[in-house]
Structures are given as C-alpha cells and as structure tokens.
C-alpha positions as YAML, in Angstrom:
chain: A
units: angstrom
residues:
- id: 1
  name: MET
  ca: [113.68, 26.87, 85.35]
- id: 2
  name: ALA
  ca: [111.80, 29.88, 84.78]
- id: 3
  name: SER
  ca: [112.54, 33.40, 86.34]
- id: 4
  name: TRP
  ca: [112.50, 37.07, 85.37]
- id: 5
  name: SER
  ca: [115.86, 37.86, 83.58]
- id: 6
  name: GLY
  ca: [116.94, 40.48, 85.95]
- id: 7
  name: LEU
  ca: [117.08, 41.36, 89.84]
- id: 8
  name: LEU
  ca: [118.24, 44.30, 91.94]
- id: 9
  name: VAL
  ca: [120.63, 44.11, 94.74]
- id: 10
  name: VAL
  ca: [120.01, 46.70, 97.56]
- id: 11
  name: ALA
  ca: [122.17, 46.93, 100.81]
- id: 12
  name: GLY
  ca: [123.58, 43.61, 99.99]
- id: 13
  name: ARG
  ca: [120.27, 41.83, 99.46]
- id: 14
  name: VAL
  ca: [118.39, 40.48, 96.50]
- id: 15
  name: VAL
  ca: [115.18, 41.88, 95.12]
- id: 16
  name: PRO
  ca: [113.96, 39.41, 92.41]
- id: 17
  name: GLY
  ca: [112.50, 40.52, 89.25]
- id: 18
  name: TRP
  ca: [109.08, 39.81, 90.10]
- id: 19
  name: GLY
  ca: [109.46, 41.98, 93.30]
- id: 20
  name: MET
  ca: [110.71, 44.83, 91.29]
- id: 21
  name: GLY
  ca: [107.66, 44.35, 89.16]
- id: 22
  name: CYS
  ca: [105.42, 44.50, 91.99]
- id: 23
  name: ALA
  ca: [106.82, 47.62, 93.37]
- id: 24
  name: LEU
  ca: [106.61, 49.11, 89.85]
- id: 25
  name: LEU
  ca: [103.03, 47.98, 89.27]
- id: 26
  name: CYS
  ca: [102.02, 49.90, 92.85]
- id: 27
  name: ILE
  ca: [103.62, 52.84, 91.72]
- id: 28
  name: ALA
  ca: [102.03, 53.01, 88.17]
- id: 29
  name: LEU
  ca: [98.53, 52.26, 89.82]
- id: 30
  name: GLY
  ca: [99.12, 55.05, 92.55]
- id: 31
  name: LEU
  ca: [100.18, 57.39, 89.78]
- id: 32
  name: LEU
  ca: [97.19, 56.36, 87.50]
- id: 33
  name: MET
  ca: [94.65, 56.97, 90.37]
- id: 34
  name: ARG
  ca: [96.16, 60.27, 90.91]
- id: 35
  name: MET
  ca: [96.24, 61.59, 87.43]
- id: 36
  name: HIS
  ca: [92.72, 60.33, 86.87]
- id: 37
  name: SER
  ca: [91.55, 62.41, 89.95]
- id: 38
  name: THR
  ca: [93.59, 65.46, 89.13]
- id: 39
  name: SER
  ca: [92.42, 65.67, 85.39]
- id: 40
  name: ARG
  ca: [88.71, 65.26, 86.52]
- id: 41
  name: ARG
  ca: [89.00, 67.90, 88.98]
- id: 42
  name: SER
  ca: [90.82, 70.51, 86.77]
- id: 43
  name: ALA
  ca: [88.36, 69.78, 83.94]
- id: 44
  name: ALA
  ca: [85.35, 70.30, 86.16]
- id: 45
  name: ASP
  ca: [87.02, 73.64, 87.62]
- id: 46
  name: ALA
  ca: [87.60, 75.02, 84.18]
- id: 47
  name: GLY
  ca: [84.34, 74.01, 82.74]
- id: 48
  name: ALA
  ca: [86.25, 72.37, 79.82]
- id: 49
  name: ARG
  ca: [85.78, 69.11, 78.42]
- id: 50
  name: GLN
  ca: [87.86, 66.20, 79.77]
- id: 51
  name: PRO
  ca: [91.13, 65.24, 77.94]
- id: 52
  name: PRO
  ca: [91.10, 61.94, 76.07]
- id: 53
  name: ARG
  ca: [91.68, 59.02, 78.32]
- id: 54
  name: VAL
  ca: [93.00, 55.51, 77.72]
- id: 55
  name: PRO
  ca: [90.27, 52.99, 77.47]
- id: 56
  name: ARG
  ca: [89.26, 51.12, 80.59]
- id: 57
  name: TRP
  ca: [89.83, 47.76, 78.99]
- id: 58
  name: MET
  ca: [93.32, 48.65, 77.89]
- id: 59
  name: LEU
  ca: [94.34, 49.67, 81.68]
- id: 60
  name: PHE
  ca: [92.56, 46.60, 82.85]
- id: 61
  name: LEU
  ca: [94.40, 44.36, 80.30]
- id: 62
  name: SER
  ca: [97.78, 45.76, 81.04]
- id: 63
  name: THR
  ca: [97.32, 45.59, 84.98]
- id: 64
  name: ALA
  ca: [96.22, 41.99, 84.70]
- id: 65
  name: ALA
  ca: [99.03, 40.96, 82.53]
- id: 66
  name: ALA
  ca: [101.48, 42.49, 84.98]
- id: 67
  name: ALA
  ca: [99.82, 40.96, 87.93]
- id: 68
  name: LEU
  ca: [99.82, 37.41, 86.33]
- id: 69
  name: ALA
  ca: [103.53, 37.84, 85.63]
- id: 70
  name: ILE
  ca: [104.13, 38.82, 89.10]
- id: 71
  name: VAL
  ca: [102.32, 35.89, 90.23]
- id: 72
  name: PHE
  ca: [103.79, 33.37, 87.87]
- id: 73
  name: GLY
  ca: [107.45, 34.63, 89.06]
- id: 74
  name: ALA
  ca: [106.59, 34.65, 92.82]
- id: 75
  name: GLY
  ca: [104.86, 30.97, 92.36]
- id: 76
  name: ASP
  ca: [107.97, 29.84, 90.56]
- id: 77
  name: ASP
  ca: [110.21, 31.12, 93.43]
- id: 78
  name: LEU
  ca: [107.96, 29.40, 96.02]
- id: 79
  name: LEU
  ca: [107.65, 26.35, 94.06]
- id: 80
  name: ASN
  ca: [111.17, 25.72, 93.58]
- id: 81
  name: GLY
  ca: [112.34, 27.00, 96.96]
- id: 82
  name: ALA
  ca: [114.46, 29.66, 95.42]
- id: 83
  name: ASP
  ca: [117.46, 31.06, 97.55]
- id: 84
  name: TYR
  ca: [119.41, 34.27, 96.40]
- id: 85
  name: PHE
  ca: [122.84, 34.98, 97.50]
- id: 86
  name: VAL
  ca: [125.06, 37.96, 96.78]
- id: 87
  name: LEU
  ca: [128.71, 36.56, 96.90]
- id: 88
  name: GLU
  ca: [131.62, 37.82, 98.39]
- id: 89
  name: PRO
  ca: [134.01, 39.41, 97.71]
- id: 90
  name: GLU
  ca: [133.31, 42.54, 95.33]
- id: 91
  name: GLY
  ca: [135.08, 42.58, 92.32]
- id: 92
  name: PRO
  ca: [136.82, 45.51, 90.41]
- id: 93
  name: GLY
  ca: [134.73, 48.61, 90.09]
- id: 94
  name: GLY
  ca: [132.06, 47.70, 92.33]
- id: 95
  name: CYS
  ca: [131.02, 44.54, 90.36]
- id: 96
  name: ARG
  ca: [128.98, 41.92, 92.31]
- id: 97
  name: VAL
  ca: [127.74, 38.45, 91.74]
- id: 98
  name: ALA
  ca: [124.28, 37.24, 92.72]
- id: 99
  name: VAL
  ca: [122.84, 33.74, 92.18]
- id: 100
  name: ARG
  ca: [119.38, 32.33, 92.37]
- id: 101
  name: GLU
  ca: [119.71, 28.63, 93.45]
- id: 102
  name: THR
  ca: [116.49, 26.45, 93.23]
- id: 103
  name: SER
  ca: [115.65, 22.61, 93.87]
- id: 104
  name: PHE
  ca: [112.63, 20.82, 92.61]
- id: 105
  name: LEU
  ca: [112.21, 16.92, 93.24]
- id: 106
  name: VAL
  ca: [115.65, 15.45, 91.90]
- id: 107
  name: MET
  ca: [116.91, 18.45, 90.05]
- id: 108
  name: GLY
  ca: [118.75, 21.57, 91.16]
- id: 109
  name: GLY
  ca: [120.28, 24.57, 89.43]
- id: 110
  name: GLY
  ca: [120.38, 28.15, 89.21]
- id: 111
  name: GLU
  ca: [121.51, 31.16, 87.51]
- id: 112
  name: VAL
  ca: [124.36, 33.71, 87.62]
- id: 113
  name: PHE
  ca: [123.92, 37.38, 87.63]
- id: 114
  name: GLU
  ca: [126.22, 40.23, 86.99]
- id: 115
  name: VAL
  ca: [125.57, 43.22, 89.30]
- id: 116
  name: GLY
  ca: [126.95, 46.50, 88.41]
- id: 117
  name: ALA
  ca: [127.35, 49.64, 90.66]
- id: 118
  name: GLY
  ca: [124.10, 50.74, 90.30]
- id: 119
  name: GLY
  ca: [122.53, 47.44, 91.82]
- id: 120
  name: LEU
  ca: [120.77, 46.04, 88.60]
- id: 121
  name: GLY
  ca: [121.75, 42.43, 87.76]
- id: 122
  name: ARG
  ca: [121.53, 40.71, 84.40]
- id: 123
  name: ARG
  ca: [121.49, 37.07, 83.87]
- id: 124
  name: VAL
  ca: [124.77, 35.91, 82.20]
- id: 125
  name: GLY
  ca: [125.05, 32.12, 83.13]
- id: 126
  name: SER
  ca: [123.26, 29.09, 84.70]
- id: 127
  name: TRP
  ca: [124.13, 25.69, 86.06]
- id: 128
  name: THR
  ca: [122.26, 22.12, 86.76]
- id: 129
  name: VAL
  ca: [123.14, 19.80, 89.47]
- id: 130
  name: ASP
  ca: [121.76, 16.36, 90.19]
- id: 131
  name: ASP
  ca: [119.54, 15.33, 93.09]
- id: 132
  name: GLY
  ca: [118.49, 18.90, 93.84]
- id: 133
  name: TYR
  ca: [121.99, 19.83, 95.52]
- id: 134
  name: ARG
  ca: [122.49, 23.32, 96.34]
- id: 135
  name: PRO
  ca: [126.16, 24.39, 95.95]
- id: 136
  name: PHE
  ca: [125.68, 27.75, 97.14]
- id: 137
  name: ARG
  ca: [123.84, 26.87, 100.33]
- id: 138
  name: SER
  ca: [126.62, 24.38, 101.27]
- id: 139
  name: GLY
  ca: [129.39, 26.49, 100.04]
- id: 140
  name: THR
  ca: [130.87, 24.43, 97.25]
- id: 141
  name: TYR
  ca: [131.66, 27.31, 94.92]
- id: 142
  name: GLU
  ca: [134.73, 29.44, 94.20]
- id: 143
  name: LEU
  ca: [134.68, 33.06, 93.22]
- id: 144
  name: ASP
  ca: [137.95, 34.59, 91.90]
- id: 145
  name: TRP
  ca: [138.63, 38.06, 90.83]
- id: 146
  name: GLY
  ca: [141.35, 39.09, 88.79]
- id: 147
  name: ARG
  ca: [142.26, 42.55, 87.51]
- id: 148
  name: ASP
  ca: [139.41, 43.25, 85.22]
- id: 149
  name: SER
  ca: [137.14, 40.09, 85.71]
- id: 150
  name: GLY
  ca: [136.23, 37.32, 87.71]
- id: 151
  name: SER
  ca: [135.46, 33.66, 87.35]
- id: 152
  name: LEU
  ca: [133.00, 31.58, 89.33]
- id: 153
  name: ARG
  ca: [133.26, 27.81, 89.62]
- id: 154
  name: VAL
  ca: [130.19, 25.77, 90.94]
- id: 155
  name: ASP
  ca: [131.08, 22.29, 92.33]
- id: 156
  name: GLY
  ca: [128.81, 19.20, 93.28]
- id: 157
  name: THR
  ca: [129.76, 16.43, 95.22]
- id: 158
  name: GLY
  ca: [130.78, 12.86, 94.23]
- id: 159
  name: THR
  ca: [127.14, 11.79, 94.42]
- id: 160
  name: ASP
  ca: [125.47, 15.07, 93.41]
- id: 161
  name: PRO
  ca: [127.73, 16.24, 90.41]
- id: 162
  name: VAL
  ca: [127.12, 19.56, 88.55]
- id: 163
  name: THR
  ca: [125.84, 18.13, 85.22]
- id: 164
  name: ARG
  ca: [125.80, 21.34, 83.20]
- id: 165
  name: SER
  ca: [127.59, 24.62, 83.72]
- id: 166
  name: ASP
  ca: [127.37, 27.63, 81.46]
- id: 167
  name: ILE
  ca: [129.13, 30.44, 83.47]
- id: 168
  name: PRO
  ca: [131.08, 32.66, 81.48]
- id: 169
  name: GLU
  ca: [133.82, 35.05, 82.84]
- id: 170
  name: ILE
  ca: [132.34, 37.46, 85.05]
- id: 171
  name: ASN
  ca: [132.53, 41.40, 83.74]
- id: 172
  name: CYS
  ca: [130.34, 44.01, 84.83]
- id: 173
  name: GLY
  ca: [132.06, 46.37, 82.43]
...
C-alpha cells in the first residue's frame, strides 16, 4: 500500500498528497513561465546581458520527476479504489482524524492521519483487514476523545477480521 505521506483537509474534505503536488506543480510552472518572460523582457529593455538561468535539462528533469510522482500517487489511489474520510467528532484544539481506506483483490487496509488546526495531516498509523473489507465505509470503527488525546479502534467482522492494527494515540499537539 503506497501513498504520499500526507494530506490536506479543506472544508471537511480531503485533498490527497498527490493532489497537493499537482496544484503546487502547476503553480511552480506558472511562476517559472512568468519569471522567464519577465527576465527576457527586462534584459532586452535594459540592453544588458541576461541573468544566469537554470539549465533546461534541470527544469525538464525536475518537472518530469514531479509529474511521475503525481501519476504514481493518483494511479495507486485509482487502482486500489481509495476512499478518504474525515472522522467526527473533532478533538481538542481542532484536532481531526482522516483516513485513507483501500481494497485490492482479497486484502484491504488503510492509513490514519492526524490533522492539526492548519489542515495538514501526517500519517500516524495503519491497519490491514481480510477480504478487502472496508471498516470506515461500513462504519465499524470507534473514535473517542479524551481531554488531551483520542483513540481510534478499527473493527472487522467475524469473517473479515482486522489482521494488523498499528494505530497509536491521536494527539495533534
């Protein structure tokens, strides 16, 4: 199960890491094009020599690497039928829990993310379940908040048990 290690929650919806990468790549390409046209114009106007530029092969290589990472991340989500959920209720200090749930052939599983008040989530745990069962889609989980932290329990069924669970205490602080 491969995914980018983070995500963003905006207005209660999850933007996967590869989606953030795509947006950042588009912004960077737009800025590069604007910088390139501005520097050429100002150098031509001043009659001065052009400032040193980043070699084209470096720009191409970094753009291609970013695009490939985005394609692989999106492909992984598509191949594994990834679903993202932001769990209720919200915890202390605006702490949230988001999950990425996948299923491929006879195995299922997912990843747990702590999401701070700024909306950025970081991966803190995972689980594996038999026969591609999806506990979050099915509602067989429990999220409880204490005064400072929370606990998340993921349950399977009698025929589709959770075979491995590595979910620590949830604490966005």
